[in-house]
GROMACS .gro file of C-alpha atoms in nm:
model
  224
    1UNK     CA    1   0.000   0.000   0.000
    2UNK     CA    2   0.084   0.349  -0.100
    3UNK     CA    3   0.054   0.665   0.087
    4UNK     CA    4   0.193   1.011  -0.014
    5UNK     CA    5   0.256   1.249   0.289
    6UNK     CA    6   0.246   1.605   0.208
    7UNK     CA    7   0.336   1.800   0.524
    8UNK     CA    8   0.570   2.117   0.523
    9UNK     CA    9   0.674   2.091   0.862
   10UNK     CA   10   1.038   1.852   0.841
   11UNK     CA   11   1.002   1.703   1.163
   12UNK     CA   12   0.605   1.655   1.139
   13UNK     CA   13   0.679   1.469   0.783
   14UNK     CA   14   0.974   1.262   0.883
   15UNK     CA   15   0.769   1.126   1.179
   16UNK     CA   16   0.465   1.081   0.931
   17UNK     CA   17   0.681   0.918   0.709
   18UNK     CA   18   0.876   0.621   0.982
   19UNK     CA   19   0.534   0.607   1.137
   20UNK     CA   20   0.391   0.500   0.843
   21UNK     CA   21   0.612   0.258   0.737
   22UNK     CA   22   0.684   0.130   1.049
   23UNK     CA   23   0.313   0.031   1.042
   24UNK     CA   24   0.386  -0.162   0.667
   25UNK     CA   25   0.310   0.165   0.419
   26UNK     CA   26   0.539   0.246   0.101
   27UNK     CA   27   0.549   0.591   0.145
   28UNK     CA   28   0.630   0.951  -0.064
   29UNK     CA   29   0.703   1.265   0.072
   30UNK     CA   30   0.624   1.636  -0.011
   31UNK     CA   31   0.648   2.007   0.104
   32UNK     CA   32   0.413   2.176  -0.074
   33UNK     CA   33   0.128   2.183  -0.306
   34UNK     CA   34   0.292   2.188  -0.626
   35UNK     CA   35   0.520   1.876  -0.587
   36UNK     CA   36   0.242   1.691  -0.395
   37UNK     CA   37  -0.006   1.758  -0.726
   38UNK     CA   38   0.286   1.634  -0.935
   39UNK     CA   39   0.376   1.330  -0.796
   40UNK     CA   40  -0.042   1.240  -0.795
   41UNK     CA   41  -0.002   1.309  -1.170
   42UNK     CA   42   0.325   1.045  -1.160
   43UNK     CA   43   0.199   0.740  -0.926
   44UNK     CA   44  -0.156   0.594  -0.795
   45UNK     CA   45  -0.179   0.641  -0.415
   46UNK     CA   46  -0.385   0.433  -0.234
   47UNK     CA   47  -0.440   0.755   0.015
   48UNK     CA   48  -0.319   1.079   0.105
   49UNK     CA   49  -0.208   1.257   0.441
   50UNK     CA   50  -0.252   1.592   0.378
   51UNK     CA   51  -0.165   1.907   0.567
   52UNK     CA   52  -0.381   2.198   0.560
   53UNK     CA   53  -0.118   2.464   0.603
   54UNK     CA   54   0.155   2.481   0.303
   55UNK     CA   55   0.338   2.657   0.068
   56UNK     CA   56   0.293   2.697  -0.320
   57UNK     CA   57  -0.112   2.629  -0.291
   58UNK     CA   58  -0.258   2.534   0.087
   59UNK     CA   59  -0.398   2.183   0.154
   60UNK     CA   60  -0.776   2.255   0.059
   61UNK     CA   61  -0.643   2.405  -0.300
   62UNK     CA   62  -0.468   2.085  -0.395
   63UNK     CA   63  -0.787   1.892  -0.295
   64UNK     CA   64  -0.963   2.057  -0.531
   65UNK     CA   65  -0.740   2.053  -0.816
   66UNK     CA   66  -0.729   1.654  -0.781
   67UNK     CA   67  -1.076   1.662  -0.741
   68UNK     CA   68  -1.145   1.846  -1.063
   69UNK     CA   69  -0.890   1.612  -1.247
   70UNK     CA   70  -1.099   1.350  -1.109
   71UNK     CA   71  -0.829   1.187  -0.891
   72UNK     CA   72  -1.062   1.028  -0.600
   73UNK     CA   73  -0.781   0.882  -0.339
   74UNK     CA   74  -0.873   0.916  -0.001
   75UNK     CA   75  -0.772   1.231   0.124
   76UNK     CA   76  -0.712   1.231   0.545
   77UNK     CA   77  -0.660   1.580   0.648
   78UNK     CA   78  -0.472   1.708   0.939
   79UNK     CA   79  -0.480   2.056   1.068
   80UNK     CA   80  -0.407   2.254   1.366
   81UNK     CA   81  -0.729   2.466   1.360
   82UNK     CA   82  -1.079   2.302   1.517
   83UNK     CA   83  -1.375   2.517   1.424
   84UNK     CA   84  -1.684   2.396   1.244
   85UNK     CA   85  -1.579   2.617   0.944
   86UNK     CA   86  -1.229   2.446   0.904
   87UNK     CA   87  -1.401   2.105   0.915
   88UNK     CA   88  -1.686   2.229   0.659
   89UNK     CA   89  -1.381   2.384   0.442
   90UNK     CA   90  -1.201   2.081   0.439
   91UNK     CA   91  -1.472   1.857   0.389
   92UNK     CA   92  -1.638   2.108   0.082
   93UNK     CA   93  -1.301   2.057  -0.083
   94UNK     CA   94  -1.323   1.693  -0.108
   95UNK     CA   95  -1.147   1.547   0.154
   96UNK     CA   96  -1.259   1.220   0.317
   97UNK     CA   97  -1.163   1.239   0.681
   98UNK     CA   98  -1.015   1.498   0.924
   99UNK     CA   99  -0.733   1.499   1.208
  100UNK     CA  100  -0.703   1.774   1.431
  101UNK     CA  101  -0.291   1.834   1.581
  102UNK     CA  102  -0.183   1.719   1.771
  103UNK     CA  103  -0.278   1.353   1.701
  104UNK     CA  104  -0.215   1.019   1.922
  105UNK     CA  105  -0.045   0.853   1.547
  106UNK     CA  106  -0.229   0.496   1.667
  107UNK     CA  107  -0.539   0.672   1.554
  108UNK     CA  108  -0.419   0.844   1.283
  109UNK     CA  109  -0.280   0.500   1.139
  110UNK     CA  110  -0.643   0.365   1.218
  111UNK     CA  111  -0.791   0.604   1.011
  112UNK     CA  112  -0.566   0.571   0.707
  113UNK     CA  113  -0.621   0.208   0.724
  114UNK     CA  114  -1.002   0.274   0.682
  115UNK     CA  115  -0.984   0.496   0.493
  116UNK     CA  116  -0.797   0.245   0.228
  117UNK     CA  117  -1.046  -0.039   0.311
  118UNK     CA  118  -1.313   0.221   0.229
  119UNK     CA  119  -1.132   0.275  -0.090
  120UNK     CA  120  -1.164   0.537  -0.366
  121UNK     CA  121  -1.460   0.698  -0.389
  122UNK     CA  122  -1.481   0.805  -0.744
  123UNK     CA  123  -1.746   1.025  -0.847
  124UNK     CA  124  -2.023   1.029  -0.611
  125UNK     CA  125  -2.402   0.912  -0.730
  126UNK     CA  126  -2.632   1.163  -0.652
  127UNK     CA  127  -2.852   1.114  -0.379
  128UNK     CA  128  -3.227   1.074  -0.481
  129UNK     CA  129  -3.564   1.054  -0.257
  130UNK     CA  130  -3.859   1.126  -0.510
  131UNK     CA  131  -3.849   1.441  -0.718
  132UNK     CA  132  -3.556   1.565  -0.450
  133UNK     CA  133  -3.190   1.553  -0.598
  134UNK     CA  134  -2.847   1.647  -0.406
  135UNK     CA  135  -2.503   1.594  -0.602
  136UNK     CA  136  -2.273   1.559  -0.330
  137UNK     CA  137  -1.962   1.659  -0.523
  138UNK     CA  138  -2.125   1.968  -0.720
  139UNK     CA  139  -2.323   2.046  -0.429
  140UNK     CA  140  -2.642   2.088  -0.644
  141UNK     CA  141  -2.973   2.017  -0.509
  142UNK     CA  142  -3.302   2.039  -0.696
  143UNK     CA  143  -3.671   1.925  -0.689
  144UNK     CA  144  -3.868   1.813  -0.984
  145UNK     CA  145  -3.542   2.007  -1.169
  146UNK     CA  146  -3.594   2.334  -0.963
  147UNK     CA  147  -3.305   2.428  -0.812
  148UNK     CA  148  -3.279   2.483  -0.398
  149UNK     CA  149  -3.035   2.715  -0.248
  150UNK     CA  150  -2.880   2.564   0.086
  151UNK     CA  151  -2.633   2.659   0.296
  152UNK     CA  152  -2.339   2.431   0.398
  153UNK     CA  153  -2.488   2.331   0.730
  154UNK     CA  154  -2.833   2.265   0.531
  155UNK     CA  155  -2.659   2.068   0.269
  156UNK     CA  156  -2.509   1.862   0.564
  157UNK     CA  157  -2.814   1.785   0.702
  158UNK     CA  158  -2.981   1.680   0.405
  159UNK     CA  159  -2.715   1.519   0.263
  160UNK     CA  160  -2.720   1.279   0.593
  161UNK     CA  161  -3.131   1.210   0.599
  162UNK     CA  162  -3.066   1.153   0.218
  163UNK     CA  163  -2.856   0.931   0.262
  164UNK     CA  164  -3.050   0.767   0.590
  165UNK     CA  165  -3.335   0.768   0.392
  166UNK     CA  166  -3.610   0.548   0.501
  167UNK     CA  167  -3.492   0.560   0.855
  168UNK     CA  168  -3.511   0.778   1.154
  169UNK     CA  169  -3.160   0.954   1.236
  170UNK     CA  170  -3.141   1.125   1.544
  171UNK     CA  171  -3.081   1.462   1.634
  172UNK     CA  172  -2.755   1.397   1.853
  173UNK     CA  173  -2.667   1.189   1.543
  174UNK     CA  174  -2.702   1.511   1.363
  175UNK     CA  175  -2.596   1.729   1.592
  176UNK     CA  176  -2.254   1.495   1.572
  177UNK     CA  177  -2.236   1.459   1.196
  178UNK     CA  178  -2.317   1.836   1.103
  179UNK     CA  179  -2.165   2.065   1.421
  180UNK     CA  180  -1.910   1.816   1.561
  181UNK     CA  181  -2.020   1.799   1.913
  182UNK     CA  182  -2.182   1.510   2.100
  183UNK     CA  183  -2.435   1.728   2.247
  184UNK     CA  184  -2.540   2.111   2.317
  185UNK     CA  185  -2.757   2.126   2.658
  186UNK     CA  186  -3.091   2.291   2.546
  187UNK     CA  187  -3.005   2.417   2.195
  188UNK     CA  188  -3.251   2.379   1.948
  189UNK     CA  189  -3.001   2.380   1.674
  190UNK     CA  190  -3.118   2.078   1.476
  191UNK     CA  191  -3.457   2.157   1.549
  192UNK     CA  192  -3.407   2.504   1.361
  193UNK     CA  193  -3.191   2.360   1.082
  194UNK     CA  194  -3.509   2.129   0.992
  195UNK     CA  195  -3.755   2.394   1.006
  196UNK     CA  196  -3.540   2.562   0.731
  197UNK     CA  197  -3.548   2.286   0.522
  198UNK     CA  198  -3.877   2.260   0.532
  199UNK     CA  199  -3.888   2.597   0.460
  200UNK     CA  200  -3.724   2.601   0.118
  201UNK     CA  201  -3.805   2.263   0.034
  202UNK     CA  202  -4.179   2.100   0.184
  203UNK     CA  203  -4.373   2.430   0.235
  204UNK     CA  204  -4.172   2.567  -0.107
  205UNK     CA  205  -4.307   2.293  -0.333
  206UNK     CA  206  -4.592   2.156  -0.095
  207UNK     CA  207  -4.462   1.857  -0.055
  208UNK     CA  208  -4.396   1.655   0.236
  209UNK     CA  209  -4.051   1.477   0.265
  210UNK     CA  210  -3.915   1.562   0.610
  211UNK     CA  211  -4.145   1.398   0.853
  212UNK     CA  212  -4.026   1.416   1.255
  213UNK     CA  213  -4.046   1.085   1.527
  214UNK     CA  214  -4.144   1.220   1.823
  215UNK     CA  215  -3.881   1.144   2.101
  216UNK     CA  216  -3.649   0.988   1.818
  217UNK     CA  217  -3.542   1.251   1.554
  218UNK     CA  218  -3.671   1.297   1.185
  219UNK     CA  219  -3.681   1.076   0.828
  220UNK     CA  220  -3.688   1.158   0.509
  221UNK     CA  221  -3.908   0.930   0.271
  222UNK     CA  222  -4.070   0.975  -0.069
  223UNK     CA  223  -4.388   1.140  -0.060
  224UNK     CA  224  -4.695   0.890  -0.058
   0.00000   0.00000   0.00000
């Protein structure tokens, strides 16, 4: 197995780098965005470790141009910063998983192992539940062709009851998925989130695909 490093920090990339292959990886090197987007052009990884910060063109620039080439190798990010807006960034740009420094390197191994199990994702299918469409990689969503403006924490929550569909996903599963906390004593925030969606997309079109399980969270199903 193949993994490219591309860290700009020496002593961050040479521990990367014996980590790795102490732990059985083949592994490449680089310092910044340029040579890391060449050598993807020169060799098939089988994932990428990926800092945020670097010089040339930052982290969440090179995702995108191997994105738009249409190279799909799992992408693990590691950064220092730990907002919602860095993960949403990160995430928007195409990568597949997300590491905050510092990092106990057991679990960052873990999650470069899945995320080669999980394997390439190629182009993502677009996500269908009746007339309602979401692309997840041009971040397009329509009904019955009409597009739906969303913003990135409404396209996260659809995106996950899309892709739940049929079954009830709960709000601290949402809450997880979408703000990256466990839980939020009294907030409402999921709550609100829905009634936007609903908003722009049941009420909008009068239709009803967002339907709420008292005590357990909400579904999304095709309308009957």
């Amino acid at each position: 197995m193949r993994v490219l490093v591309v860290e700009d920090q020496p002593k961050m990339r040479d521990v990367l780098c014996r980590g790795l292959g102490e732990a059985g990886y083949d592994v490449d090197t680089a310092a910044d965005g340029p040579t890391a987007l060449q050598l993807t052009r020169e060799a098939i990884y089988d994932a990428l470790v990926l800092d945020v910060m670097l010089p040339g063109f930052d982290g969440l620039e090179l995702l995108r141009r191997l994105r738009a080439d249409d190279v799909w190798t799992p992408v693990l990010m590691l950064t220092a910063r730990d907002t919602v807006s860095d993960r949403v960034s990160g995430l928007d740009a195409g990568a597949d998983d997300y590491l905050v420094k510092p990092f106990a390197f057991t679990e960052l191994v873990s999650r470069v192992r899945a995320l080669i199990r999980r394997g390439s994702t190629s182009h993502q299918v677009v996500l269908r539940c009746g007339p309602l469409e979401l692309d997840p990689t041009t971040r397009r969503v329509a009904l019955s062709g009409t597009p739906v403006e969303l913003s990135p924490r409404e396209f996260a929550v659809l995106d996950l009851l899309l892709r739940r569909q049929g079954h009830v996903v709960p709000r601290a599963e949402i809450l997880e998925h979408v703000w990256g906390v466990s839980s939020q004593e009294g907030s409402n925030v999921v709550d609100v989130y829905v009634k936007y969606l609903r908003d722009k997309i049941d009420r909008r079109f009068g239709t009803r695909l967002i339907h709420t399980v008292r005590g357990a969270g909400y579904r999304l199903t095709e309308p009957s």
